[in-house]
JSON list of C-alpha atoms in Angstrom, two decimals:
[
{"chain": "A", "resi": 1, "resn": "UNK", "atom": "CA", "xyz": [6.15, 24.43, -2.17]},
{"chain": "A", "resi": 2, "resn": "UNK", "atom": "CA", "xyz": [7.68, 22.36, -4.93]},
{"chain": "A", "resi": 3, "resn": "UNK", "atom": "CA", "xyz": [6.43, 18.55, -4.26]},
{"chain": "A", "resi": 4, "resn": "UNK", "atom": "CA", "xyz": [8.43, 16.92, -6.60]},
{"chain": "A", "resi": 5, "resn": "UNK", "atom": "CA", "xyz": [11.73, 16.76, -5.99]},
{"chain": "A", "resi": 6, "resn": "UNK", "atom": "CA", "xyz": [14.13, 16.82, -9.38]},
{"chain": "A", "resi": 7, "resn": "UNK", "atom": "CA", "xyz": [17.05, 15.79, -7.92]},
{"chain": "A", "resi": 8, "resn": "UNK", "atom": "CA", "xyz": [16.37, 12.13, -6.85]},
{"chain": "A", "resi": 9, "resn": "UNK", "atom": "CA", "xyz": [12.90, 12.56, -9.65]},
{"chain": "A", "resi": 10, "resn": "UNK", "atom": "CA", "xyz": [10.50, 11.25, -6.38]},
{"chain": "A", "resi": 11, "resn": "UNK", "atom": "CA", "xyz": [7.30, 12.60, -5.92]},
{"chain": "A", "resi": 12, "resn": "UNK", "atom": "CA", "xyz": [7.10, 14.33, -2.61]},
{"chain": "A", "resi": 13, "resn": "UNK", "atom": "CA", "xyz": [11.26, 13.30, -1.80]},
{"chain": "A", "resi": 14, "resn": "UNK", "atom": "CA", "xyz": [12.63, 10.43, -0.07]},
{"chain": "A", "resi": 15, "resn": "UNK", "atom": "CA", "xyz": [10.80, 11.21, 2.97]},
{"chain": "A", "resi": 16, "resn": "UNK", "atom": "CA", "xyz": [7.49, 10.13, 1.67]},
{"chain": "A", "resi": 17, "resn": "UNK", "atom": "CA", "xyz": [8.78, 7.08, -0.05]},
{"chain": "A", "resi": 18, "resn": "UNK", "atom": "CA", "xyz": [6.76, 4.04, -0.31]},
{"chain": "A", "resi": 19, "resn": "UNK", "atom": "CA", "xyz": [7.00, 0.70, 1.41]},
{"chain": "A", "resi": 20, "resn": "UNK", "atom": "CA", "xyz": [5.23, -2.22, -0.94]},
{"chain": "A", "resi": 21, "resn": "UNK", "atom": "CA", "xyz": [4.43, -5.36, 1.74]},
{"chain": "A", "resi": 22, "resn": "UNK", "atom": "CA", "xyz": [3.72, -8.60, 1.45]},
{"chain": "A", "resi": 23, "resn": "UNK", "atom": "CA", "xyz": [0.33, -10.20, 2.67]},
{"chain": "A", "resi": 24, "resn": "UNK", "atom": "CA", "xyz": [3.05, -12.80, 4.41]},
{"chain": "A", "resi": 25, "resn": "UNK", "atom": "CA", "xyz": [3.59, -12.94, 8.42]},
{"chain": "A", "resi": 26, "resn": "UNK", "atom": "CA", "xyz": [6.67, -14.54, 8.37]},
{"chain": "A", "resi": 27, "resn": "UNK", "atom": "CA", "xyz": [8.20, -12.45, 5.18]},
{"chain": "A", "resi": 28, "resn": "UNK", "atom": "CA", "xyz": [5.99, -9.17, 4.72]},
{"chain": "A", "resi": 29, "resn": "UNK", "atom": "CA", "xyz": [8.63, -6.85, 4.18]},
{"chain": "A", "resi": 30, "resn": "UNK", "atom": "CA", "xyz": [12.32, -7.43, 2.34]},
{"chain": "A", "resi": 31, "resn": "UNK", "atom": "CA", "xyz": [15.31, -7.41, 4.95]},
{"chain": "A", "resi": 32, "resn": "UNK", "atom": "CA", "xyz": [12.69, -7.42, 7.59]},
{"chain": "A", "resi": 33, "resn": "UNK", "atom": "CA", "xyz": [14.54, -9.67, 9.48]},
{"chain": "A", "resi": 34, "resn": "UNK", "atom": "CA", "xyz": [17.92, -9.69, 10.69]},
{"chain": "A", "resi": 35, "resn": "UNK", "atom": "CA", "xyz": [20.87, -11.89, 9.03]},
{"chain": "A", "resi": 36, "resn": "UNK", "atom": "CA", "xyz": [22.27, -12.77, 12.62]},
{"chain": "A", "resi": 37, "resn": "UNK", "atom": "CA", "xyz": [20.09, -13.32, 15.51]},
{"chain": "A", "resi": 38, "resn": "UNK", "atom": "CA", "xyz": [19.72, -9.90, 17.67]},
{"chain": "A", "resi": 39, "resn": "UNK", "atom": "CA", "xyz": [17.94, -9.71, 20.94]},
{"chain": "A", "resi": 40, "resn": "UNK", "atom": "CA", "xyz": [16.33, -6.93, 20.75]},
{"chain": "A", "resi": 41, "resn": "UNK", "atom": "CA", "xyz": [17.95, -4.58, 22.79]},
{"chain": "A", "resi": 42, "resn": "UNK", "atom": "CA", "xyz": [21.05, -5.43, 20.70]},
{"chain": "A", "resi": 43, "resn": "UNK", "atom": "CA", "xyz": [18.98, -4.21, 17.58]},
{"chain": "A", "resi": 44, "resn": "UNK", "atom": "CA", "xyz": [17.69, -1.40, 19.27]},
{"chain": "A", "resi": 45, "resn": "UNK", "atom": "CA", "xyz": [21.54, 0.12, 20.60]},
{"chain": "A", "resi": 46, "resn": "UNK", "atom": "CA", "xyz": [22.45, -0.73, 16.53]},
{"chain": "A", "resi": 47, "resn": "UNK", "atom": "CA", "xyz": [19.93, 1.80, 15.45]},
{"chain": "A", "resi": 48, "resn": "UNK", "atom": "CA", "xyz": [20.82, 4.29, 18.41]},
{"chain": "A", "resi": 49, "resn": "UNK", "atom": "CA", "xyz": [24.22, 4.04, 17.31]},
{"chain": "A", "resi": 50, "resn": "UNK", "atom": "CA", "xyz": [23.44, 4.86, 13.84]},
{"chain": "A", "resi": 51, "resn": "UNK", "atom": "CA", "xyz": [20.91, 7.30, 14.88]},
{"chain": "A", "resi": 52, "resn": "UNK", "atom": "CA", "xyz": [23.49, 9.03, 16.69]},
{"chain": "A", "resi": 53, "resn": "UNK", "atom": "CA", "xyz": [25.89, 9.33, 13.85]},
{"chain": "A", "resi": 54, "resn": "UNK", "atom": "CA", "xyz": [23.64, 10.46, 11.86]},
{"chain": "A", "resi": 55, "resn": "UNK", "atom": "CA", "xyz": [23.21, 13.41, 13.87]},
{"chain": "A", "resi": 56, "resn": "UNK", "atom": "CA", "xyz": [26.73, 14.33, 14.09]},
{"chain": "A", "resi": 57, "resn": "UNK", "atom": "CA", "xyz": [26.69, 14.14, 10.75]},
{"chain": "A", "resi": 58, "resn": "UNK", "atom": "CA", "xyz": [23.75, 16.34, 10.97]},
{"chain": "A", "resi": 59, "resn": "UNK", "atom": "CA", "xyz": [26.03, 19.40, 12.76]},
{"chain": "A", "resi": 60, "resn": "UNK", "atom": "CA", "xyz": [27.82, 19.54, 9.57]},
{"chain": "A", "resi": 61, "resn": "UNK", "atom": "CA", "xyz": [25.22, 19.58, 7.13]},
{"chain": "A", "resi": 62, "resn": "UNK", "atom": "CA", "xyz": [21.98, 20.81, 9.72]},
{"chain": "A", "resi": 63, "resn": "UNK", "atom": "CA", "xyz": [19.67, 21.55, 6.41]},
{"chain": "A", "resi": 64, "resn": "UNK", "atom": "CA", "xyz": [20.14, 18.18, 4.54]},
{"chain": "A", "resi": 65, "resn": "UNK", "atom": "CA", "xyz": [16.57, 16.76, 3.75]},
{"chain": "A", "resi": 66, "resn": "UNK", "atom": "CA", "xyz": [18.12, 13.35, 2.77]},
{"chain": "A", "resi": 67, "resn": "UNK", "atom": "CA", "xyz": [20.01, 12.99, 6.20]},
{"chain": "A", "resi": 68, "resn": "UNK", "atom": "CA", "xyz": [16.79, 14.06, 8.00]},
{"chain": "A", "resi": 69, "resn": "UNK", "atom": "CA", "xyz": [14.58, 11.48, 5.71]},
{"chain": "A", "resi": 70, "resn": "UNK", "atom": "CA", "xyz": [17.52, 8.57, 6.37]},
{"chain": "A", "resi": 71, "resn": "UNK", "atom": "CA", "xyz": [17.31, 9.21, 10.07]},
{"chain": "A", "resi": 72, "resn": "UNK", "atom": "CA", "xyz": [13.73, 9.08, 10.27]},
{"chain": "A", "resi": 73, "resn": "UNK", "atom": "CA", "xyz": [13.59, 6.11, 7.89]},
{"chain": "A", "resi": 74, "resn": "UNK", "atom": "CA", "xyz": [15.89, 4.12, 10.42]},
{"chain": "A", "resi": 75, "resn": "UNK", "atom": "CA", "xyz": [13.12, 4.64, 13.14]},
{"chain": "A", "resi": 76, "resn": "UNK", "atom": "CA", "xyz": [10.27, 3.81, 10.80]},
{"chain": "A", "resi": 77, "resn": "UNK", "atom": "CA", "xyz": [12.24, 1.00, 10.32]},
{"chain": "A", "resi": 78, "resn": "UNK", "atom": "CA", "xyz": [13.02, -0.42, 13.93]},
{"chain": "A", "resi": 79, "resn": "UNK", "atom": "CA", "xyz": [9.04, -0.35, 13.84]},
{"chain": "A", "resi": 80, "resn": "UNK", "atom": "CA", "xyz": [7.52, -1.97, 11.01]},
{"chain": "A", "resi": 81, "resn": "UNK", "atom": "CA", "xyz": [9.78, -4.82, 11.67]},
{"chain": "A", "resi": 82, "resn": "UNK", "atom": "CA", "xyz": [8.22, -5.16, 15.34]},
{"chain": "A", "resi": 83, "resn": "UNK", "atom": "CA", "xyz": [4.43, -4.19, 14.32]},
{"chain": "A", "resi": 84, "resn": "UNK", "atom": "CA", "xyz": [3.91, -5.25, 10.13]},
{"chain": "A", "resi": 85, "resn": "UNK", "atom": "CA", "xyz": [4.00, -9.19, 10.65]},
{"chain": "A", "resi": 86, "resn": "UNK", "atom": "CA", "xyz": [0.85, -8.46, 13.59]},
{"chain": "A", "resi": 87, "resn": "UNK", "atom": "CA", "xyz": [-0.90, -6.24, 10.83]},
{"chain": "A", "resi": 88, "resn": "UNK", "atom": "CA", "xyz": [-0.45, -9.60, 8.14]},
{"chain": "A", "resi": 89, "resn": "UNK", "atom": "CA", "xyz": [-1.21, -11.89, 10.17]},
{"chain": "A", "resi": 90, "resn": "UNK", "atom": "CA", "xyz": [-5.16, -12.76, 9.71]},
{"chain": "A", "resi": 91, "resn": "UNK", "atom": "CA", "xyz": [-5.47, -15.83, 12.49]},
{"chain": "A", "resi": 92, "resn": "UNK", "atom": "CA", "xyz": [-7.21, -13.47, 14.79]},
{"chain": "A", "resi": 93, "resn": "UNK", "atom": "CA", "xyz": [-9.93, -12.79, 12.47]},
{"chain": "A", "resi": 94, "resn": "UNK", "atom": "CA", "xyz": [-12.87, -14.57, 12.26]},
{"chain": "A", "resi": 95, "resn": "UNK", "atom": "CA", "xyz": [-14.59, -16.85, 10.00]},
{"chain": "A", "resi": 96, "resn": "UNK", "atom": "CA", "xyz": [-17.13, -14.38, 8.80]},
{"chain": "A", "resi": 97, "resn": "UNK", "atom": "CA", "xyz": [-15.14, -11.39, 8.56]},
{"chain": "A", "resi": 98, "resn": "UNK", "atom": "CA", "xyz": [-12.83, -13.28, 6.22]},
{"chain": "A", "resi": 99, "resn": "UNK", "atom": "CA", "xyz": [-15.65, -15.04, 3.88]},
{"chain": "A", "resi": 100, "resn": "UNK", "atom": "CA", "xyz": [-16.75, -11.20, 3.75]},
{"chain": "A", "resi": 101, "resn": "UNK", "atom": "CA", "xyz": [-13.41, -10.42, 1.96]},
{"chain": "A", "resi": 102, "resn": "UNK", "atom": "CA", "xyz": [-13.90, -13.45, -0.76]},
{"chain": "A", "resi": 103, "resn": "UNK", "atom": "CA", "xyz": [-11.03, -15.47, 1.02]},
{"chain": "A", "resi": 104, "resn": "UNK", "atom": "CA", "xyz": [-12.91, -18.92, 0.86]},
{"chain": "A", "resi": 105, "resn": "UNK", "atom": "CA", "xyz": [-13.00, -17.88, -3.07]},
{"chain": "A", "resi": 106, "resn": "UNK", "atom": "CA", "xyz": [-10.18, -18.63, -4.64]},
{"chain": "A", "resi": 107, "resn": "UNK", "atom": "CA", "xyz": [-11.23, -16.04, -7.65]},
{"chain": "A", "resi": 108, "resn": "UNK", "atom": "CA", "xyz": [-10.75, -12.92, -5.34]},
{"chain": "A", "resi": 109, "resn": "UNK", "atom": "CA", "xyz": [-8.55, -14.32, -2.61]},
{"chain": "A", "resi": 110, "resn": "UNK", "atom": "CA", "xyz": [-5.21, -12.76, -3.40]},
{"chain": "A", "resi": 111, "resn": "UNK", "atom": "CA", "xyz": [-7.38, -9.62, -3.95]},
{"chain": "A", "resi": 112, "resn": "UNK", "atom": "CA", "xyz": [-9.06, -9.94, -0.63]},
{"chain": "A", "resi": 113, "resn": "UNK", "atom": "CA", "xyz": [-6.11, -10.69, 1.24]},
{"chain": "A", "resi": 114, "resn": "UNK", "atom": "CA", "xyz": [-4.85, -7.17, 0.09]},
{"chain": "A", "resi": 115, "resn": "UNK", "atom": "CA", "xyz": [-8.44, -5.04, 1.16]},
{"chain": "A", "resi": 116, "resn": "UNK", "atom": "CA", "xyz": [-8.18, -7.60, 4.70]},
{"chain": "A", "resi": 117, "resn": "UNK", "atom": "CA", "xyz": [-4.77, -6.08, 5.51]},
{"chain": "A", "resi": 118, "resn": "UNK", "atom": "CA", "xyz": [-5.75, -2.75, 4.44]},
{"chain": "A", "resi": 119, "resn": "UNK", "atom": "CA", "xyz": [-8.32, -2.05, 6.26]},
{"chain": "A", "resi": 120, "resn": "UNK", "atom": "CA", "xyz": [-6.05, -3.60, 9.46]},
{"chain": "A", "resi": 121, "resn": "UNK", "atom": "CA", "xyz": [-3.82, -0.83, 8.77]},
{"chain": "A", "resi": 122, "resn": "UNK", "atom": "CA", "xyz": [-6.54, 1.41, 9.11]},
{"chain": "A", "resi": 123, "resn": "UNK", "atom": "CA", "xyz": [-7.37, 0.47, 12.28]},
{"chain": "A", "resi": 124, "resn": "UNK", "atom": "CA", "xyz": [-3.73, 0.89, 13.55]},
{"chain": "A", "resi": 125, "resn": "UNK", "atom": "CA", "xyz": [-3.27, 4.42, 12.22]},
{"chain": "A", "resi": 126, "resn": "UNK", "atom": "CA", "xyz": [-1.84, 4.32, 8.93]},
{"chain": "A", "resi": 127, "resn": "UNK", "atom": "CA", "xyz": [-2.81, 7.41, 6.96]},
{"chain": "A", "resi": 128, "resn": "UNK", "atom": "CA", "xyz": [-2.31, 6.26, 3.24]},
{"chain": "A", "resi": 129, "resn": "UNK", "atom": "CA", "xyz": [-2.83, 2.59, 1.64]},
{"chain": "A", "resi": 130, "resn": "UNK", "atom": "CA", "xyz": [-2.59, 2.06, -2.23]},
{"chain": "A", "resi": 131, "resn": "UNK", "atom": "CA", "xyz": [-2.99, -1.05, -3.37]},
{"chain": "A", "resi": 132, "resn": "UNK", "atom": "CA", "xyz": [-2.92, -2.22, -6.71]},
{"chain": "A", "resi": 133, "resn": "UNK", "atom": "CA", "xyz": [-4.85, -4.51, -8.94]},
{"chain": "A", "resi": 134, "resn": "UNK", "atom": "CA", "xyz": [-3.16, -6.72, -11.88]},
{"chain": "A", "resi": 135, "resn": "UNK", "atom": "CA", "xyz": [0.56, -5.97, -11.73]},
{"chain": "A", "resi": 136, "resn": "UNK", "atom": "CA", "xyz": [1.96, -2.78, -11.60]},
{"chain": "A", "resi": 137, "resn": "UNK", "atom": "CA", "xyz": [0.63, -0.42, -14.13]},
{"chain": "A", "resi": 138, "resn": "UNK", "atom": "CA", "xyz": [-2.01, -0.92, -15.79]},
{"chain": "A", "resi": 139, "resn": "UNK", "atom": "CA", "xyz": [-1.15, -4.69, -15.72]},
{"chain": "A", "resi": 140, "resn": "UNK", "atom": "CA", "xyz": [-4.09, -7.41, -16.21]},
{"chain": "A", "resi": 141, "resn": "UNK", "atom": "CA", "xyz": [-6.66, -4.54, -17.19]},
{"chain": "A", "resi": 142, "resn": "UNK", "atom": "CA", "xyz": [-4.79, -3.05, -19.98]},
{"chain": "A", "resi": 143, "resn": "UNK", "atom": "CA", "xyz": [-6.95, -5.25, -22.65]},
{"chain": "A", "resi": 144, "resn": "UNK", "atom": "CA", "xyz": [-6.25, -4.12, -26.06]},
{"chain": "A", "resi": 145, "resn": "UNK", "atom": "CA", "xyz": [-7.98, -7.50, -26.99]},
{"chain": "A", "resi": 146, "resn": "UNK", "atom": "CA", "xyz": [-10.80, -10.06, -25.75]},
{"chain": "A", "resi": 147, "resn": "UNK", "atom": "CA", "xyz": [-11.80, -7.01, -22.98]},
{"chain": "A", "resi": 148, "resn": "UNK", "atom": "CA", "xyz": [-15.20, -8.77, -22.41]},
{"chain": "A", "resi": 149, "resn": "UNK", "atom": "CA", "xyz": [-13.41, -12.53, -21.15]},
{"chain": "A", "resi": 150, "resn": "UNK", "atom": "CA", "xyz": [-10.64, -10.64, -19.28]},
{"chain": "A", "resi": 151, "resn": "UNK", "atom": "CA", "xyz": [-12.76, -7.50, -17.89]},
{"chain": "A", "resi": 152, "resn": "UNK", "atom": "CA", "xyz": [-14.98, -10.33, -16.56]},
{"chain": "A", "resi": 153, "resn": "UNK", "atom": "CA", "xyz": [-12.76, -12.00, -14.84]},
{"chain": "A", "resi": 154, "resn": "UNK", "atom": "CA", "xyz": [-11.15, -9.41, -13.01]},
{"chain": "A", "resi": 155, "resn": "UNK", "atom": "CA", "xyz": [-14.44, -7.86, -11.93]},
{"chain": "A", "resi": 156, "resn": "UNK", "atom": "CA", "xyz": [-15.00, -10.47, -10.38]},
{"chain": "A", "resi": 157, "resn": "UNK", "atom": "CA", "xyz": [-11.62, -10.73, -8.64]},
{"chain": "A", "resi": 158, "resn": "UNK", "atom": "CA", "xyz": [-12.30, -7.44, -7.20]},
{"chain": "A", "resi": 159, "resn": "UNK", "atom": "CA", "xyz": [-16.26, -6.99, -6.70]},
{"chain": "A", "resi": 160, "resn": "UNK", "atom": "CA", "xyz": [-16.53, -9.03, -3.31]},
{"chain": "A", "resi": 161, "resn": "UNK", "atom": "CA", "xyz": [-13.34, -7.76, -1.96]},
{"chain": "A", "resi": 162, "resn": "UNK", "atom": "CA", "xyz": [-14.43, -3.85, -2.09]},
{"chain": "A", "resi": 163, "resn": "UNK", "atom": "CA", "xyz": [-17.65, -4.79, -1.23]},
{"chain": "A", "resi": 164, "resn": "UNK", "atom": "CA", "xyz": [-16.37, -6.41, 1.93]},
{"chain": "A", "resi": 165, "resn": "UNK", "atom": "CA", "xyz": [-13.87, -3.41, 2.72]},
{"chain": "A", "resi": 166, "resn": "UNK", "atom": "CA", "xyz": [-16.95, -0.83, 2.58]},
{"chain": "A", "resi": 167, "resn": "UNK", "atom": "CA", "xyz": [-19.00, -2.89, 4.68]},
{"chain": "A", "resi": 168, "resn": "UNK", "atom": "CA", "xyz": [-16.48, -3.88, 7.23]},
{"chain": "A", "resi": 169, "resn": "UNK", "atom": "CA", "xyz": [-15.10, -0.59, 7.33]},
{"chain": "A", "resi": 170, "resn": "UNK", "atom": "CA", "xyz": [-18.63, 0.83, 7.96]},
{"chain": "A", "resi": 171, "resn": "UNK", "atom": "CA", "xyz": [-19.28, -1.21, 10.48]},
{"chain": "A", "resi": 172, "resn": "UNK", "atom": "CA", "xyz": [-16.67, -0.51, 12.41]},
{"chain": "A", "resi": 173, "resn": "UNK", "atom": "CA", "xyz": [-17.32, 3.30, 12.37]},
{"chain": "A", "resi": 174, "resn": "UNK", "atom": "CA", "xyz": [-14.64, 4.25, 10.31]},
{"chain": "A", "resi": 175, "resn": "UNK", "atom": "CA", "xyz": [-16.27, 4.60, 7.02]},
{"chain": "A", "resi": 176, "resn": "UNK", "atom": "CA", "xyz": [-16.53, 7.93, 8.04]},
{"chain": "A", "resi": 177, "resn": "UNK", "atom": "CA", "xyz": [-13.03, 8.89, 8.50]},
{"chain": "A", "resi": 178, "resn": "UNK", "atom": "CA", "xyz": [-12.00, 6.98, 5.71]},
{"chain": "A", "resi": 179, "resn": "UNK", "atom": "CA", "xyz": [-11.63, 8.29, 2.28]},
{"chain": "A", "resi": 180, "resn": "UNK", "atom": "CA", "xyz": [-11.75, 5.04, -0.15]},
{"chain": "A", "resi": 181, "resn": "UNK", "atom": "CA", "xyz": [-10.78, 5.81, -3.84]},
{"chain": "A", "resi": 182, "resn": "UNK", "atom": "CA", "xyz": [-11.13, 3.14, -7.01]},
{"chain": "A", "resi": 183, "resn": "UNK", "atom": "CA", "xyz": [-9.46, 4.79, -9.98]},
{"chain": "A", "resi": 184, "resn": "UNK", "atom": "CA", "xyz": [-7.65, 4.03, -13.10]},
{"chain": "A", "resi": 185, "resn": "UNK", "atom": "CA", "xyz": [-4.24, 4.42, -14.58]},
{"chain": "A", "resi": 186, "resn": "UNK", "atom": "CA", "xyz": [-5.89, 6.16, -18.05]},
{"chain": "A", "resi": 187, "resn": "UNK", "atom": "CA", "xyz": [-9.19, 5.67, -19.75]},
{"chain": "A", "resi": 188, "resn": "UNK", "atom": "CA", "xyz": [-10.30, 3.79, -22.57]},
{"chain": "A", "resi": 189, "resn": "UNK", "atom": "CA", "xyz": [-11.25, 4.46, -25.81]},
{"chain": "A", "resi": 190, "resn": "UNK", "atom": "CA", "xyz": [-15.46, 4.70, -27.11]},
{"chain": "A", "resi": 191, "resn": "UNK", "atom": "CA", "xyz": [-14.70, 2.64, -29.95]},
{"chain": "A", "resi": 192, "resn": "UNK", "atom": "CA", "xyz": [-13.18, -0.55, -30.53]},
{"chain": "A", "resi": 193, "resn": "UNK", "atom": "CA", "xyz": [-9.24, -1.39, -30.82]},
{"chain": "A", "resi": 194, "resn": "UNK", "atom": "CA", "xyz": [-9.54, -4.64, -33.37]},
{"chain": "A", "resi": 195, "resn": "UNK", "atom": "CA", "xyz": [-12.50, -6.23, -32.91]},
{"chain": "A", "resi": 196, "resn": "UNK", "atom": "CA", "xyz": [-12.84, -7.10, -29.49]},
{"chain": "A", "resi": 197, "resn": "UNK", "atom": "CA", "xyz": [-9.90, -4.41, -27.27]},
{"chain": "A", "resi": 198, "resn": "UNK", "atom": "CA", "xyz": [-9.95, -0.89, -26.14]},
{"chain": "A", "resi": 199, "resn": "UNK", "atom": "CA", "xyz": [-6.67, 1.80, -26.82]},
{"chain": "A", "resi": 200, "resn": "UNK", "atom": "CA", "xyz": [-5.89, 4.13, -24.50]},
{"chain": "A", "resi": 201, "resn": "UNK", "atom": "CA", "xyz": [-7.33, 7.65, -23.77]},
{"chain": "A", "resi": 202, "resn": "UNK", "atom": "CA", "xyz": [-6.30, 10.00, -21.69]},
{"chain": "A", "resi": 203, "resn": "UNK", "atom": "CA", "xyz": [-9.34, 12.32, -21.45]},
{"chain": "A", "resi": 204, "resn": "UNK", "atom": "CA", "xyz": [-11.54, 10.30, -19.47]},
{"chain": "A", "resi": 205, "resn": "UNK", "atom": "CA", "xyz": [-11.88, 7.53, -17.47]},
{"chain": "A", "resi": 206, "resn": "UNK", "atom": "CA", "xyz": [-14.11, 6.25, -14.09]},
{"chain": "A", "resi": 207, "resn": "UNK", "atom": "CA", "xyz": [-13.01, 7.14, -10.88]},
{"chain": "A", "resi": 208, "resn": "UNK", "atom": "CA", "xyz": [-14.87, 6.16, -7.68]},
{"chain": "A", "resi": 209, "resn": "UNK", "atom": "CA", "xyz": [-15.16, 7.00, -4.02]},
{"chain": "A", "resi": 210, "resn": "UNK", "atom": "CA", "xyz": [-16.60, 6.19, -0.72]},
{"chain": "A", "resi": 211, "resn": "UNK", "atom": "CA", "xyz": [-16.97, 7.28, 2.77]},
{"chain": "A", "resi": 212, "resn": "UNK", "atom": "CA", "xyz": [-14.82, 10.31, 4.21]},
{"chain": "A", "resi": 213, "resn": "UNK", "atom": "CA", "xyz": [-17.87, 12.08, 4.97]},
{"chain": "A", "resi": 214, "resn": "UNK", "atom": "CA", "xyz": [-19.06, 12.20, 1.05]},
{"chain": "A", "resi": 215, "resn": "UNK", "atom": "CA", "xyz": [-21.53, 11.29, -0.79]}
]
């Protein structure tokens, strides 16, 4: 099977596409909400409308993986804008479980916030998470000068917040069905860059993981 698609140059085609979120309840996802206030059985005979179009359209053109992948995203749709804000929203959590995440620390809140929400997305059935650290890339990390000040600082942005995922994960029993992964973009170079950075190297570089059922 050919996984990347050449035509629209995505990784496993539109219908695996990603959806980035927002740690925000009353914003987590863009056009979330509607521009005119719908009742929602107004919002749901919209989509069955367009849902039945679609598959007219479909009669024409039965083998068209985009059409397929816009239906379904219309559906995934309807649902993450009734069920995402819930997953973001963190007042139901207590106290301790938060602190356990670093978000009383305002050095690894953002971070936490992230892992918090991840692992409620666990819970609720969703199969793949990636979340990045540092901007998009290899953003913050990417130190091709004064590694020791930054690398310091971001450790520390991220230590508590894994720490707490593992641990809350695991004690919730689903450590075990849960394959965590801490990786890199690229690896860094034995010797210095300058006097105090790393370059990049391609060849090797740390890669983590935790629970699934390995060790």
């Amino acid at each position: 099977r050919e996984y990347w698609n050449k035509r629209d140059g995505q990784y496993l085609g539109p219908a695996h596409d990603a959806v980035p979120l927002r740690i925000d309840p009353d914003r987590p996802l863009d056009f979330a909400r509607a521009e005119h206030t719908l009742v929602g059985a107004g919002q749901r005979g919209g989509i069955d409308l367009i849902r039945r179009l679609n598959e007219l359209r479909g009669i024409e053109y039965p083998d068209d993986p985009a059409m397929a992948a816009r239906i379904a995203s219309y559906e995934l749709a309807y649902r993450m804008q009734s069920s995402v804000p819930e997953v973001v929203d963190f007042s139901k959590e207590t106290a301790e479980t938060q602190a356990l995440y670093g978000l009383d620390q305002p050095h690894c809140r953002e971070f936490g916030r992230q892992l918090l929400a991840a692992r409620r997305m666990v819970e609720r059935g969703v199969r793949f998470i990636q979340i990045q650290h540092g901007g998009g890339g290899a953003g913050a990390w990417d130190a091709h000068s004064g590694l020791k000040a930054n690398h310091e600082g971001l450790a520390r942005a991220v230590d508590q917040p894994i720490g707490g995922l593992l641990a809350d994960l695991h004690r919730r029993g689903l450590l075990d069905e849960t394959l965590v992964v801490f990786a890199t973009e690229f690896g860094r170079t034995p010797g210095t860059q300058g006097s105090d950075g790393r370059d990049h190297h391609i060849f090797g570089f740390g890669v983590w993981m935790a629970g699934g059922g390995l060790r």
